[in-house]
């Protein structure tokens, strides 16, 4: 499938490629991640990870580093990259593509990438459920702390598999129920109100295997699951 006809980046270095038929749920996310995003990294580290996900932020960073830093000279795709928190773990020999629904979040990510000076980098405002890339375009895909808030998460996993090269790897961290009682208790109270998924590890395993991705659990941290999934060769 030939899809990769993207507009040129705007003055902030962001390619605007949001589909016109964006869902109500995704519009709400854009609003939510639209203001005060310069405070996002601080809030995530001090409040969301420890208090809601019941996860240790330091352990989160170590796990991501372990999963990402060995990737070199590759086409890497950071889906729902937000403010680009994971940019620090990618080797600069990679060609980096960051995609997110939120323009404000992407503006922060562009700043981080400038400091890193990748071989090549690009930033796209787009929807993870409908990726505007050709099949088998990337060697490595990351989705850090976002699957639980993507309305059609099955579609996102199908799209990730489609854009991955055969043998390519999808790395993901996401809160799931069923691995930490402390997390499950808090999550029950907030997930419905905030329109967040309450899925189990088995749901994700199932979505991966339906899309030709070989799932392997890597670690857990409070209610957060880390896994990698290789696309069948
Ligand atoms: C909790 S933040 C995580 C950001 C970053 N990956 C991190 O770990 O710091 C979730 C991100 O998912 C993005 N997002 C939510 N739904 C999305 C969708 N359908 N397509 C693309 N991005 C989406 C939000 O805009 C937000 O930046």
mmCIF file of N, CA and C in Angstrom, residues 1-3 130-138 156-165 211 213 231:
data_model
loop_
_atom_site.group_PDB
_atom_site.id
_atom_site.type_symbol
_atom_site.label_atom_id
_atom_site.label_comp_id
_atom_site.label_asym_id
_atom_site.label_seq_id
_atom_site.Cartn_x
_atom_site.Cartn_y
_atom_site.Cartn_z
ATOM 1 N N UNK A 1 0.846 -1.198 0.000
ATOM 2 C CA UNK A 1 0.000 0.000 0.000
ATOM 3 C C UNK A 1 0.891 1.261 0.000
ATOM 4 N N UNK A 2 0.634 2.189 -0.894
ATOM 5 C CA UNK A 2 1.446 3.396 -0.938
ATOM 6 C C UNK A 2 0.685 4.569 -0.323
ATOM 7 N N UNK A 3 1.097 4.955 0.888
ATOM 8 C CA UNK A 3 0.340 5.985 1.614
ATOM 9 C C UNK A 3 1.166 7.230 1.905
ATOM 10 N N UNK A 130 -4.762 5.187 12.369
ATOM 11 C CA UNK A 130 -4.788 5.249 10.907
ATOM 12 C C UNK A 130 -3.473 5.877 10.451
ATOM 13 N N UNK A 131 -2.438 5.072 10.312
ATOM 14 C CA UNK A 131 -1.108 5.627 10.050
ATOM 15 C C UNK A 131 -0.902 5.885 8.553
ATOM 16 N N UNK A 132 -0.349 7.061 8.262
ATOM 17 C CA UNK A 132 -0.193 7.433 6.845
ATOM 18 C C UNK A 132 1.172 7.002 6.311
ATOM 19 N N UNK A 133 1.500 5.746 6.537
ATOM 20 C CA UNK A 133 2.792 5.246 6.064
ATOM 21 C C UNK A 133 2.601 3.975 5.266
ATOM 22 N N UNK A 134 3.588 3.736 4.400
ATOM 23 C CA UNK A 134 3.548 2.506 3.606
ATOM 24 C C UNK A 134 3.725 1.288 4.511
ATOM 25 N N UNK A 135 3.297 0.139 4.012
ATOM 26 C CA UNK A 135 3.545 -1.121 4.723
ATOM 27 C C UNK A 135 5.064 -1.293 4.898
ATOM 28 N N UNK A 136 5.446 -1.933 5.984
ATOM 29 C CA UNK A 136 6.843 -2.314 6.248
ATOM 30 C C UNK A 136 7.822 -1.140 6.103
ATOM 31 N N UNK A 137 7.486 -0.028 6.759
ATOM 32 C CA UNK A 137 8.324 1.176 6.666
ATOM 33 C C UNK A 137 9.344 1.298 7.801
ATOM 34 N N UNK A 138 9.112 0.614 8.925
ATOM 35 C CA UNK A 138 9.943 0.854 10.116
ATOM 36 C C UNK A 138 10.555 -0.437 10.662
ATOM 37 N N UNK A 156 -4.916 0.341 16.330
ATOM 38 C CA UNK A 156 -3.545 0.860 16.460
ATOM 39 C C UNK A 156 -2.539 -0.297 16.377
ATOM 40 N N UNK A 157 -2.839 -1.423 17.031
ATOM 41 C CA UNK A 157 -1.908 -2.567 16.988
ATOM 42 C C UNK A 157 -1.843 -3.141 15.566
ATOM 43 N N UNK A 158 -2.989 -3.190 14.894
ATOM 44 C CA UNK A 158 -2.992 -3.688 13.504
ATOM 45 C C UNK A 158 -2.147 -2.773 12.613
ATOM 46 N N UNK A 159 -2.265 -1.464 12.834
ATOM 47 C CA UNK A 159 -1.493 -0.503 12.041
ATOM 48 C C UNK A 159 0.006 -0.603 12.344
ATOM 49 N N UNK A 160 0.332 -0.816 13.614
ATOM 50 C CA UNK A 160 1.749 -0.957 13.991
ATOM 51 C C UNK A 160 2.342 -2.160 13.265
ATOM 52 N N UNK A 161 1.608 -3.267 13.282
ATOM 53 C CA UNK A 161 2.099 -4.469 12.603
ATOM 54 C C UNK A 161 2.261 -4.199 11.100
ATOM 55 N N UNK A 162 1.305 -3.481 10.523
ATOM 56 C CA UNK A 162 1.367 -3.207 9.079
ATOM 57 C C UNK A 162 2.619 -2.398 8.719
ATOM 58 N N UNK A 163 2.939 -1.358 9.526
ATOM 59 C CA UNK A 163 4.068 -0.484 9.151
ATOM 60 C C UNK A 163 5.430 -1.041 9.571
ATOM 61 N N UNK A 164 5.413 -2.108 10.404
ATOM 62 C CA UNK A 164 6.690 -2.728 10.801
ATOM 63 C C UNK A 164 7.212 -3.613 9.676
ATOM 64 N N UNK A 165 8.542 -3.610 9.506
ATOM 65 C CA UNK A 165 9.146 -4.561 8.558
ATOM 66 C C UNK A 165 9.055 -5.962 9.146
ATOM 67 N N UNK A 211 -2.408 -10.111 14.829
ATOM 68 C CA UNK A 211 -1.761 -9.268 13.819
ATOM 69 C C UNK A 211 -0.333 -9.712 13.497
ATOM 70 N N UNK A 213 2.151 -10.617 15.458
ATOM 71 C CA UNK A 213 3.232 -10.126 16.331
ATOM 72 C C UNK A 213 3.477 -11.154 17.443
ATOM 73 N N UNK A 231 7.476 -8.847 14.686
ATOM 74 C CA UNK A 231 6.622 -9.201 13.529
ATOM 75 C C UNK A 231 7.203 -10.457 12.857
#
